[in-house]
Amino acid sequence: MKNKLFALLIAALFVLPTFGANNGNFRPKLIVGIAVDQMRWDYLYRFYNEYTNGGFRRMLNDGYTFEDCQINYIPSVTAVGHTSLYTGTVPSIHGIAGNNFLLNGKMAYCAGDATVQTVGSKSKAGQMSPRNLQVTTIGDELKTATNWKSKVYGISFKDRAAILPAGHSADGAFWFDKDELCFVTSTYYMQSLPSWVEDYNKVIAREVKELKPIDEGSKHLDKPADRVRYSPYGNLIVKELAKSAIKGEKLGQRGETDMICISFSCPDVVGHAFGTHAEITHRQYIELDKQLADLFDYLDSTLGKGEYVAFLSADHGAANGILQNQAHKIPSEGFFGDREEPAVNEFLAKKYPGHDKLVSRIMDYKVVINPQDAAGLDMSQLRKDIVDYFKTNPLVMYAVDLEDIASASVPSYIREKIYNGYNRERSGDIQLILKPGVYGVWKEIGGGTTHGCWNPYDCHIPFVLMGWGVPHGSCPEEVHITDIAPTICNLVHIQMPNGCIGTPRAMK
């Protein structure tokens, strides 16, 4: 009997989870969140043979990958993606309904905040904060779990990609001022830049002078800011500032679990201008792989291999370019927002004489009704008229009244994305679902790309984990962007963000 009991105890030891030596054995030293702006899932494999062993390939070979991670809302754009990654919820709940959205009836920028001032330059680039975010993030919950002893920082080229992931209680968020060519923050976080940011800004000031113009196809990009953001240097300075933050703030080296949220924005800038298959896009990922390898080497030497957990994802993917598709006989067309808005207003003015601006804008494939011009009209009928108008457009697959999504004749998969993306106080009035291969363009169709729709090219993103508590393996089943935050929170034993609707995913 004693032998059987002993055997059972020994067996139990093998199924109990094992933890590192930090923080009561329940958490790693550092959580490293990595978002690559506009990274399609297939970029993990398209360039795999050219990657080093230390970057993307290391994450795949040593870590755990969820092969079918999907964005479960529309619009699939930067601010929404970064927010959903770190909150585990959707625009309907977290309130970041787009890069720009309605706020108290007026258009507002997602991170804009006129009550704060720039720290680090004389421009207005720092008039930003997370105040428009309505829920907590992983970082907020980490700080709460440790009685605010943890440190949380956000670093990115884009302001929204540094601010929204880091959350409300972050110790700092830093982004690049394209006018003054330096990293800045706002008085929401601090009154002066840390010395490690000031020191690195001096390095940038010297190095920017040595950057060469970007010549790609017919484009010659010679402005100093363009030399940064269209070249691998834009990602490099984000990586180097992240290393400076780890060193300067002793992240993961203080006996508490800390977190750093890093977003690489330049692949999005390049993708929009040149497309998914341009050589400059290819070079971006080959160089980013080397930069990630250097970051992981730094973390290994500073914290110890296996003492931190890193996760990689993206805010959205990208469609293959219209001209590229057409060249290969794939149906594809442009939806011209600058033409559609006046056209629908002209149509409505015939039915509603004296009302010449009933539609104020089309944003993120949503039609926004102008409340001033529509005052006194039957809003239900007006929305129906707009829906009926767009149903006649050969490029539009569905037009949905956002006040009556349930009755729309759309597939349930798309309907759920519409529900999740609709924030009653901040979104528009009519959701347009374009045909596959049709995307919004402005003025003319170029060689670049865009994103924002429900389709797999925009919504299939990477989700890879590596390091502390992460086994090697992969999962082929569908998971969602909203599952990332609860999976991380579950792994490091903290509560999920307060608006989270995602599911913690097991790594088997």
PDB file of N, CA and C in Angstrom, residues 250-346:
ATOM      1  N   LYS A 250      16.054  48.409 -15.611  1.00  0.00           N
ATOM      2  CA  LYS A 250      16.349  47.096 -15.019  1.00  0.00           C
ATOM      3  C   LYS A 250      15.133  46.176 -15.074  1.00  0.00           C
ATOM      4  N   LEU A 251      14.479  46.171 -16.219  1.00  0.00           N
ATOM      5  CA  LEU A 251      13.276  45.347 -16.381  1.00  0.00           C
ATOM      6  C   LEU A 251      13.636  43.874 -16.264  1.00  0.00           C
ATOM      7  N   GLY A 252      12.864  43.159 -15.464  1.00  0.00           N
ATOM      8  CA  GLY A 252      13.115  41.745 -15.247  1.00  0.00           C
ATOM      9  C   GLY A 252      14.291  41.457 -14.337  1.00  0.00           C
ATOM     10  N   GLN A 253      14.830  42.492 -13.711  1.00  0.00           N
ATOM     11  CA  GLN A 253      16.038  42.329 -12.890  1.00  0.00           C
ATOM     12  C   GLN A 253      15.847  42.870 -11.474  1.00  0.00           C
ATOM     13  N   ARG A 254      14.578  43.024 -11.064  1.00  0.00           N
ATOM     14  CA  ARG A 254      14.312  43.680  -9.782  1.00  0.00           C
ATOM     15  C   ARG A 254      13.557  42.793  -8.797  1.00  0.00           C
ATOM     16  N   GLY A 255      13.355  41.507  -9.163  1.00  0.00           N
ATOM     17  CA  GLY A 255      12.601  40.614  -8.298  1.00  0.00           C
ATOM     18  C   GLY A 255      11.109  40.652  -8.526  1.00  0.00           C
ATOM     19  N   GLU A 256      10.662  41.434  -9.520  1.00  0.00           N
ATOM     20  CA  GLU A 256       9.252  41.477  -9.908  1.00  0.00           C
ATOM     21  C   GLU A 256       9.141  41.234 -11.403  1.00  0.00           C
ATOM     22  N   THR A 257       8.023  40.675 -11.810  1.00  0.00           N
ATOM     23  CA  THR A 257       7.786  40.503 -13.239  1.00  0.00           C
ATOM     24  C   THR A 257       7.453  41.849 -13.863  1.00  0.00           C
ATOM     25  N   ASP A 258       8.163  42.214 -14.915  1.00  0.00           N
ATOM     26  CA  ASP A 258       7.912  43.444 -15.655  1.00  0.00           C
ATOM     27  C   ASP A 258       7.408  43.097 -17.053  1.00  0.00           C
ATOM     28  N   MET A 259       7.006  44.126 -17.797  1.00  0.00           N
ATOM     29  CA  MET A 259       6.495  43.890 -19.144  1.00  0.00           C
ATOM     30  C   MET A 259       6.938  45.009 -20.069  1.00  0.00           C
ATOM     31  N   ILE A 260       7.311  44.632 -21.291  1.00  0.00           N
ATOM     32  CA  ILE A 260       7.601  45.610 -22.323  1.00  0.00           C
ATOM     33  C   ILE A 260       6.820  45.237 -23.583  1.00  0.00           C
ATOM     34  N   CYS A 261       6.116  46.202 -24.136  1.00  0.00           N
ATOM     35  CA  CYS A 261       5.294  46.011 -25.336  1.00  0.00           C
ATOM     36  C   CYS A 261       5.998  46.707 -26.494  1.00  0.00           C
ATOM     37  N   ILE A 262       6.440  45.937 -27.468  1.00  0.00           N
ATOM     38  CA  ILE A 262       7.221  46.469 -28.586  1.00  0.00           C
ATOM     39  C   ILE A 262       6.420  46.292 -29.869  1.00  0.00           C
ATOM     40  N   SER A 263       6.313  47.353 -30.650  1.00  0.00           N
ATOM     41  CA  SER A 263       5.622  47.240 -31.935  1.00  0.00           C
ATOM     42  C   SER A 263       6.510  47.786 -33.042  1.00  0.00           C
ATOM     43  N   PHE A 264       6.687  46.984 -34.074  1.00  0.00           N
ATOM     44  CA  PHE A 264       7.478  47.378 -35.232  1.00  0.00           C
ATOM     45  C   PHE A 264       6.531  47.866 -36.326  1.00  0.00           C
ATOM     46  N   SER A 265       6.537  49.167 -36.577  1.00  0.00           N
ATOM     47  CA  SER A 265       5.544  49.794 -37.450  1.00  0.00           C
ATOM     48  C   SER A 265       5.956  49.883 -38.910  1.00  0.00           C
ATOM     49  N   CYS A 266       7.250  49.853 -39.192  1.00  0.00           N
ATOM     50  CA  CYS A 266       7.716  50.144 -40.542  1.00  0.00           C
ATOM     51  C   CYS A 266       7.244  49.156 -41.611  1.00  0.00           C
ATOM     52  N   PRO A 267       7.027  47.856 -41.293  1.00  0.00           N
ATOM     53  CA  PRO A 267       6.465  46.979 -42.323  1.00  0.00           C
ATOM     54  C   PRO A 267       5.107  47.463 -42.848  1.00  0.00           C
ATOM     55  N   ASP A 268       4.330  48.132 -42.000  1.00  0.00           N
ATOM     56  CA  ASP A 268       3.051  48.672 -42.438  1.00  0.00           C
ATOM     57  C   ASP A 268       3.253  49.847 -43.390  1.00  0.00           C
ATOM     58  N   VAL A 269       4.196  50.725 -43.061  1.00  0.00           N
ATOM     59  CA  VAL A 269       4.488  51.872 -43.914  1.00  0.00           C
ATOM     60  C   VAL A 269       4.939  51.396 -45.291  1.00  0.00           C
ATOM     61  N   VAL A 270       5.831  50.435 -45.308  1.00  0.00           N
ATOM     62  CA  VAL A 270       6.350  49.901 -46.561  1.00  0.00           C
ATOM     63  C   VAL A 270       5.266  49.158 -47.342  1.00  0.00           C
ATOM     64  N   GLY A 271       4.471  48.352 -46.637  1.00  0.00           N
ATOM     65  CA  GLY A 271       3.426  47.589 -47.303  1.00  0.00           C
ATOM     66  C   GLY A 271       2.407  48.468 -47.994  1.00  0.00           C
ATOM     67  N   HIS A 272       1.980  49.526 -47.313  1.00  0.00           N
ATOM     68  CA  HIS A 272       1.009  50.438 -47.920  1.00  0.00           C
ATOM     69  C   HIS A 272       1.554  51.068 -49.198  1.00  0.00           C
ATOM     70  N   ALA A 273       2.822  51.384 -49.198  1.00  0.00           N
ATOM     71  CA  ALA A 273       3.413  52.073 -50.342  1.00  0.00           C
ATOM     72  C   ALA A 273       3.784  51.132 -51.482  1.00  0.00           C
ATOM     73  N   PHE A 274       4.238  49.897 -51.143  1.00  0.00           N
ATOM     74  CA  PHE A 274       4.830  49.046 -52.172  1.00  0.00           C
ATOM     75  C   PHE A 274       4.169  47.678 -52.335  1.00  0.00           C
ATOM     76  N   GLY A 275       3.400  47.227 -51.357  1.00  0.00           N
ATOM     77  CA  GLY A 275       2.695  45.964 -51.518  1.00  0.00           C
ATOM     78  C   GLY A 275       3.345  44.786 -50.830  1.00  0.00           C
ATOM     79  N   THR A 276       2.640  43.658 -50.867  1.00  0.00           N
ATOM     80  CA  THR A 276       3.049  42.467 -50.121  1.00  0.00           C
ATOM     81  C   THR A 276       4.190  41.702 -50.775  1.00  0.00           C
ATOM     82  N   HIS A 277       4.416  41.903 -52.066  1.00  0.00           N
ATOM     83  CA  HIS A 277       5.439  41.116 -52.766  1.00  0.00           C
ATOM     84  C   HIS A 277       6.586  41.968 -53.296  1.00  0.00           C
ATOM     85  N   ALA A 278       6.664  43.209 -52.850  1.00  0.00           N
ATOM     86  CA  ALA A 278       7.765  44.072 -53.279  1.00  0.00           C
ATOM     87  C   ALA A 278       9.069  43.637 -52.623  1.00  0.00           C
ATOM     88  N   GLU A 279      10.160  43.893 -53.292  1.00  0.00           N
ATOM     89  CA  GLU A 279      11.466  43.528 -52.743  1.00  0.00           C
ATOM     90  C   GLU A 279      11.754  44.290 -51.458  1.00  0.00           C
ATOM     91  N   ILE A 280      11.283  45.521 -51.356  1.00  0.00           N
ATOM     92  CA  ILE A 280      11.516  46.304 -50.148  1.00  0.00           C
ATOM     93  C   ILE A 280      10.784  45.688 -48.949  1.00  0.00           C
ATOM     94  N   THR A 281       9.623  45.084 -49.200  1.00  0.00           N
ATOM     95  CA  THR A 281       8.902  44.368 -48.137  1.00  0.00           C
ATOM     96  C   THR A 281       9.689  43.133 -47.710  1.00  0.00           C
ATOM     97  N   HIS A 282      10.183  42.415 -48.680  1.00  0.00           N
ATOM     98  CA  HIS A 282      11.025  41.240 -48.423  1.00  0.00           C
ATOM     99  C   HIS A 282      12.222  41.626 -47.554  1.00  0.00           C
ATOM    100  N   ARG A 283      12.899  42.708 -47.914  1.00  0.00           N
ATOM    101  CA  ARG A 283      14.078  43.143 -47.156  1.00  0.00           C
ATOM    102  C   ARG A 283      13.710  43.541 -45.730  1.00  0.00           C
ATOM    103  N   GLN A 284      12.555  44.157 -45.570  1.00  0.00           N
ATOM    104  CA  GLN A 284      12.112  44.546 -44.224  1.00  0.00           C
ATOM    105  C   GLN A 284      12.074  43.341 -43.295  1.00  0.00           C
ATOM    106  N   TYR A 285      11.516  42.242 -43.783  1.00  0.00           N
ATOM    107  CA  TYR A 285      11.366  41.062 -42.919  1.00  0.00           C
ATOM    108  C   TYR A 285      12.679  40.332 -42.694  1.00  0.00           C
ATOM    109  N   ILE A 286      13.541  40.327 -43.690  1.00  0.00           N
ATOM    110  CA  ILE A 286      14.850  39.688 -43.503  1.00  0.00           C
ATOM    111  C   ILE A 286      15.649  40.455 -42.447  1.00  0.00           C
ATOM    112  N   GLU A 287      15.598  41.779 -42.500  1.00  0.00           N
ATOM    113  CA  GLU A 287      16.319  42.586 -41.515  1.00  0.00           C
ATOM    114  C   GLU A 287      15.640  42.543 -40.151  1.00  0.00           C
ATOM    115  N   LEU A 288      14.307  42.538 -40.124  1.00  0.00           N
ATOM    116  CA  LEU A 288      13.601  42.455 -38.849  1.00  0.00           C
ATOM    117  C   LEU A 288      13.920  41.149 -38.139  1.00  0.00           C
ATOM    118  N   ASP A 289      14.064  40.079 -38.897  1.00  0.00           N
ATOM    119  CA  ASP A 289      14.447  38.792 -38.314  1.00  0.00           C
ATOM    120  C   ASP A 289      15.787  38.904 -37.586  1.00  0.00           C
ATOM    121  N   LYS A 290      16.753  39.578 -38.209  1.00  0.00           N
ATOM    122  CA  LYS A 290      18.061  39.761 -37.572  1.00  0.00           C
ATOM    123  C   LYS A 290      17.934  40.622 -36.314  1.00  0.00           C
ATOM    124  N   GLN A 291      17.061  41.620 -36.379  1.00  0.00           N
ATOM    125  CA  GLN A 291      16.869  42.500 -35.222  1.00  0.00           C
ATOM    126  C   GLN A 291      16.222  41.754 -34.064  1.00  0.00           C
ATOM    127  N   LEU A 292      15.274  40.874 -34.368  1.00  0.00           N
ATOM    128  CA  LEU A 292      14.677  40.052 -33.319  1.00  0.00           C
ATOM    129  C   LEU A 292      15.713  39.105 -32.720  1.00  0.00           C
ATOM    130  N   ALA A 293      16.558  38.548 -33.572  1.00  0.00           N
ATOM    131  CA  ALA A 293      17.611  37.654 -33.072  1.00  0.00           C
ATOM    132  C   ALA A 293      18.526  38.394 -32.104  1.00  0.00           C
ATOM    133  N   ASP A 294      18.856  39.631 -32.436  1.00  0.00           N
ATOM    134  CA  ASP A 294      19.704  40.426 -31.547  1.00  0.00           C
ATOM    135  C   ASP A 294      18.982  40.723 -30.237  1.00  0.00           C
ATOM    136  N   LEU A 295      17.688  41.030 -30.318  1.00  0.00           N
ATOM    137  CA  LEU A 295      16.911  41.287 -29.106  1.00  0.00           C
ATOM    138  C   LEU A 295      16.870  40.056 -28.209  1.00  0.00           C
ATOM    139  N   PHE A 296      16.642  38.885 -28.795  1.00  0.00           N
ATOM    140  CA  PHE A 296      16.571  37.654 -27.998  1.00  0.00           C
ATOM    141  C   PHE A 296      17.947  37.322 -27.390  1.00  0.00           C
ATOM    142  N   ASP A 297      19.006  37.555 -28.155  1.00  0.00           N
ATOM    143  CA  ASP A 297      20.344  37.339 -27.606  1.00  0.00           C
ATOM    144  C   ASP A 297      20.583  38.242 -26.402  1.00  0.00           C
ATOM    145  N   TYR A 298      20.130  39.481 -26.515  1.00  0.00           N
ATOM    146  CA  TYR A 298      20.290  40.430 -25.405  1.00  0.00           C
ATOM    147  C   TYR A 298      19.500  39.973 -24.181  1.00  0.00           C
ATOM    148  N   LEU A 299      18.286  39.520 -24.404  1.00  0.00           N
ATOM    149  CA  LEU A 299      17.465  39.026 -23.297  1.00  0.00           C
ATOM    150  C   LEU A 299      18.091  37.787 -22.665  1.00  0.00           C
ATOM    151  N   ASP A 300      18.635  36.893 -23.494  1.00  0.00           N
ATOM    152  CA  ASP A 300      19.299  35.688 -22.972  1.00  0.00           C
ATOM    153  C   ASP A 300      20.464  36.051 -22.066  1.00  0.00           C
ATOM    154  N   SER A 301      21.277  37.001 -22.521  1.00  0.00           N
ATOM    155  CA  SER A 301      22.478  37.347 -21.760  1.00  0.00           C
ATOM    156  C   SER A 301      22.140  38.185 -20.526  1.00  0.00           C
ATOM    157  N   THR A 302      21.064  38.963 -20.596  1.00  0.00           N
ATOM    158  CA  THR A 302      20.717  39.851 -19.485  1.00  0.00           C
ATOM    159  C   THR A 302      19.877  39.150 -18.427  1.00  0.00           C
ATOM    160  N   LEU A 303      18.885  38.365 -18.875  1.00  0.00           N
ATOM    161  CA  LEU A 303      17.938  37.734 -17.950  1.00  0.00           C
ATOM    162  C   LEU A 303      18.156  36.241 -17.805  1.00  0.00           C
ATOM    163  N   GLY A 304      18.707  35.629 -18.836  1.00  0.00           N
ATOM    164  CA  GLY A 304      18.856  34.179 -18.845  1.00  0.00           C
ATOM    165  C   GLY A 304      17.865  33.545 -19.806  1.00  0.00           C
ATOM    166  N   LYS A 305      18.352  32.626 -20.595  1.00  0.00           N
ATOM    167  CA  LYS A 305      17.488  31.921 -21.535  1.00  0.00           C
ATOM    168  C   LYS A 305      16.421  31.151 -20.775  1.00  0.00           C
ATOM    169  N   GLY A 306      15.163  31.320 -21.181  1.00  0.00           N
ATOM    170  CA  GLY A 306      14.068  30.644 -20.502  1.00  0.00           C
ATOM    171  C   GLY A 306      13.530  31.395 -19.297  1.00  0.00           C
ATOM    172  N   GLU A 307      14.097  32.558 -18.980  1.00  0.00           N
ATOM    173  CA  GLU A 307      13.647  33.333 -17.826  1.00  0.00           C
ATOM    174  C   GLU A 307      12.646  34.421 -18.207  1.00  0.00           C
ATOM    175  N   TYR A 308      12.374  34.559 -19.483  1.00  0.00           N
ATOM    176  CA  TYR A 308      11.372  35.523 -19.962  1.00  0.00           C
ATOM    177  C   TYR A 308      10.447  34.810 -20.927  1.00  0.00           C
ATOM    178  N   VAL A 309       9.254  35.347 -21.099  1.00  0.00           N
ATOM    179  CA  VAL A 309       8.342  34.816 -22.113  1.00  0.00           C
ATOM    180  C   VAL A 309       8.108  35.900 -23.150  1.00  0.00           C
ATOM    181  N   ALA A 310       8.242  35.530 -24.415  1.00  0.00           N
ATOM    182  CA  ALA A 310       7.996  36.455 -25.520  1.00  0.00           C
ATOM    183  C   ALA A 310       6.849  35.922 -26.366  1.00  0.00           C
ATOM    184  N   PHE A 311       5.988  36.831 -26.797  1.00  0.00           N
ATOM    185  CA  PHE A 311       4.951  36.418 -27.745  1.00  0.00           C
ATOM    186  C   PHE A 311       4.933  37.381 -28.917  1.00  0.00           C
ATOM    187  N   LEU A 312       4.660  36.840 -30.083  1.00  0.00           N
ATOM    188  CA  LEU A 312       4.684  37.578 -31.337  1.00  0.00           C
ATOM    189  C   LEU A 312       3.331  37.496 -32.007  1.00  0.00           C
ATOM    190  N   SER A 313       2.825  38.644 -32.463  1.00  0.00           N
ATOM    191  CA  SER A 313       1.591  38.648 -33.245  1.00  0.00           C
ATOM    192  C   SER A 313       1.594  39.889 -34.141  1.00  0.00           C
ATOM    193  N   ALA A 314       0.428  40.212 -34.672  1.00  0.00           N
ATOM    194  CA  ALA A 314       0.295  41.370 -35.553  1.00  0.00           C
ATOM    195  C   ALA A 314      -1.055  42.030 -35.314  1.00  0.00           C
ATOM    196  N   ASP A 315      -1.139  43.303 -35.657  1.00  0.00           N
ATOM    197  CA  ASP A 315      -2.400  44.024 -35.511  1.00  0.00           C
ATOM    198  C   ASP A 315      -3.370  43.716 -36.643  1.00  0.00           C
ATOM    199  N   HIS A 316      -2.835  43.311 -37.781  1.00  0.00           N
ATOM    200  CA  HIS A 316      -3.646  42.955 -38.952  1.00  0.00           C
ATOM    201  C   HIS A 316      -2.711  42.407 -40.017  1.00  0.00           C
ATOM    202  N   GLY A 317      -3.267  41.883 -41.066  1.00  0.00           N
ATOM    203  CA  GLY A 317      -2.481  41.433 -42.205  1.00  0.00           C
ATOM    204  C   GLY A 317      -2.525  42.457 -43.322  1.00  0.00           C
ATOM    205  N   ALA A 318      -2.607  41.971 -44.563  1.00  0.00           N
ATOM    206  CA  ALA A 318      -2.649  42.870 -45.715  1.00  0.00           C
ATOM    207  C   ALA A 318      -3.119  42.100 -46.936  1.00  0.00           C
ATOM    208  N   ALA A 319      -3.859  42.798 -47.781  1.00  0.00           N
ATOM    209  CA  ALA A 319      -4.308  42.203 -49.038  1.00  0.00           C
ATOM    210  C   ALA A 319      -3.194  42.270 -50.068  1.00  0.00           C
ATOM    211  N   ASN A 320      -3.153  41.300 -50.958  1.00  0.00           N
ATOM    212  CA  ASN A 320      -2.262  41.418 -52.104  1.00  0.00           C
ATOM    213  C   ASN A 320      -2.765  42.560 -52.988  1.00  0.00           C
ATOM    214  N   GLY A 321      -1.838  43.268 -53.613  1.00  0.00           N
ATOM    215  CA  GLY A 321      -2.196  44.461 -54.368  1.00  0.00           C
ATOM    216  C   GLY A 321      -3.156  44.189 -55.514  1.00  0.00           C
ATOM    217  N   ILE A 322      -3.977  45.179 -55.803  1.00  0.00           N
ATOM    218  CA  ILE A 322      -4.974  45.057 -56.878  1.00  0.00           C
ATOM    219  C   ILE A 322      -4.300  44.840 -58.225  1.00  0.00           C
ATOM    220  N   LEU A 323      -3.273  45.616 -58.531  1.00  0.00           N
ATOM    221  CA  LEU A 323      -2.593  45.480 -59.820  1.00  0.00           C
ATOM    222  C   LEU A 323      -1.905  44.125 -59.929  1.00  0.00           C
ATOM    223  N   GLN A 324      -1.333  43.661 -58.830  1.00  0.00           N
ATOM    224  CA  GLN A 324      -0.706  42.343 -58.818  1.00  0.00           C
ATOM    225  C   GLN A 324      -1.741  41.261 -59.088  1.00  0.00           C
ATOM    226  N   ASN A 325      -2.888  41.337 -58.402  1.00  0.00           N
ATOM    227  CA  ASN A 325      -3.951  40.357 -58.621  1.00  0.00           C
ATOM    228  C   ASN A 325      -4.407  40.351 -60.069  1.00  0.00           C
ATOM    229  N   GLN A 326      -4.660  41.546 -60.586  1.00  0.00           N
ATOM    230  CA  GLN A 326      -5.158  41.643 -61.958  1.00  0.00           C
ATOM    231  C   GLN A 326      -4.149  41.092 -62.966  1.00  0.00           C
ATOM    232  N   ALA A 327      -2.876  41.308 -62.688  1.00  0.00           N
ATOM    233  CA  ALA A 327      -1.834  40.804 -63.590  1.00  0.00           C
ATOM    234  C   ALA A 327      -1.815  39.284 -63.647  1.00  0.00           C
ATOM    235  N   HIS A 328      -2.329  38.650 -62.589  1.00  0.00           N
ATOM    236  CA  HIS A 328      -2.347  37.186 -62.535  1.00  0.00           C
ATOM    237  C   HIS A 328      -3.771  36.630 -62.639  1.00  0.00           C
ATOM    238  N   LYS A 329      -4.668  37.428 -63.211  1.00  0.00           N
ATOM    239  CA  LYS A 329      -6.035  37.019 -63.531  1.00  0.00           C
ATOM    240  C   LYS A 329      -6.886  36.709 -62.295  1.00  0.00           C
ATOM    241  N   ILE A 330      -6.495  37.289 -61.146  1.00  0.00           N
ATOM    242  CA  ILE A 330      -7.281  37.139 -59.923  1.00  0.00           C
ATOM    243  C   ILE A 330      -8.217  38.331 -59.813  1.00  0.00           C
ATOM    244  N   PRO A 331      -9.526  38.102 -59.697  1.00  0.00           N
ATOM    245  CA  PRO A 331     -10.469  39.227 -59.640  1.00  0.00           C
ATOM    246  C   PRO A 331     -10.127  40.190 -58.509  1.00  0.00           C
ATOM    247  N   SER A 332     -10.012  41.466 -58.830  1.00  0.00           N
ATOM    248  CA  SER A 332      -9.636  42.467 -57.837  1.00  0.00           C
ATOM    249  C   SER A 332      -9.981  43.846 -58.373  1.00  0.00           C
ATOM    250  N   GLU A 333     -10.406  44.720 -57.483  1.00  0.00           N
ATOM    251  CA  GLU A 333     -10.834  46.051 -57.927  1.00  0.00           C
ATOM    252  C   GLU A 333     -10.735  47.021 -56.769  1.00  0.00           C
ATOM    253  N   GLY A 334     -10.728  48.306 -57.087  1.00  0.00           N
ATOM    254  CA  GLY A 334     -10.651  49.341 -56.074  1.00  0.00           C
ATOM    255  C   GLY A 334     -12.005  49.964 -55.781  1.00  0.00           C
ATOM    256  N   PHE A 335     -12.253  50.217 -54.523  1.00  0.00           N
ATOM    257  CA  PHE A 335     -13.460  50.905 -54.062  1.00  0.00           C
ATOM    258  C   PHE A 335     -13.033  52.327 -53.696  1.00  0.00           C
ATOM    259  N   PHE A 336     -13.440  53.289 -54.509  1.00  0.00           N
ATOM    260  CA  PHE A 336     -12.932  54.646 -54.390  1.00  0.00           C
ATOM    261  C   PHE A 336     -13.774  55.461 -53.419  1.00  0.00           C
ATOM    262  N   GLY A 337     -13.245  55.636 -52.212  1.00  0.00           N
ATOM    263  CA  GLY A 337     -13.969  56.382 -51.200  1.00  0.00           C
ATOM    264  C   GLY A 337     -14.213  57.822 -51.579  1.00  0.00           C
ATOM    265  N   ASP A 338     -13.266  58.442 -52.291  1.00  0.00           N
ATOM    266  CA  ASP A 338     -13.418  59.840 -52.671  1.00  0.00           C
ATOM    267  C   ASP A 338     -14.524  60.022 -53.704  1.00  0.00           C
ATOM    268  N   ARG A 339     -14.903  58.967 -54.396  1.00  0.00           N
ATOM    269  CA  ARG A 339     -16.001  59.036 -55.359  1.00  0.00           C
ATOM    270  C   ARG A 339     -17.318  58.591 -54.748  1.00  0.00           C
ATOM    271  N   GLU A 340     -17.263  57.616 -53.847  1.00  0.00           N
ATOM    272  CA  GLU A 340     -18.488  57.043 -53.289  1.00  0.00           C
ATOM    273  C   GLU A 340     -19.241  58.030 -52.399  1.00  0.00           C
ATOM    274  N   GLU A 341     -18.503  58.810 -51.630  1.00  0.00           N
ATOM    275  CA  GLU A 341     -19.162  59.740 -50.712  1.00  0.00           C
ATOM    276  C   GLU A 341     -20.002  60.784 -51.449  1.00  0.00           C
ATOM    277  N   PRO A 342     -19.448  61.507 -52.432  1.00  0.00           N
ATOM    278  CA  PRO A 342     -20.296  62.466 -53.165  1.00  0.00           C
ATOM    279  C   PRO A 342     -21.411  61.791 -53.953  1.00  0.00           C
ATOM    280  N   ALA A 343     -21.158  60.570 -54.431  1.00  0.00           N
ATOM    281  CA  ALA A 343     -22.181  59.874 -55.222  1.00  0.00           C
ATOM    282  C   ALA A 343     -23.399  59.523 -54.367  1.00  0.00           C
ATOM    283  N   VAL A 344     -23.183  59.011 -53.155  1.00  0.00           N
ATOM    284  CA  VAL A 344     -24.319  58.667 -52.308  1.00  0.00           C
ATOM    285  C   VAL A 344     -25.047  59.923 -51.841  1.00  0.00           C
ATOM    286  N   ASN A 345     -24.318  61.011 -51.625  1.00  0.00           N
ATOM    287  CA  ASN A 345     -24.959  62.266 -51.227  1.00  0.00           C
ATOM    288  C   ASN A 345     -25.815  62.837 -52.358  1.00  0.00           C
ATOM    289  N   GLU A 346     -25.317  62.689 -53.574  1.00  0.00           N
ATOM    290  CA  GLU A 346     -26.098  63.147 -54.726  1.00  0.00           C
ATOM    291  C   GLU A 346     -27.386  62.335 -54.856  1.00  0.00           C
TER     292      GLU A 346
END
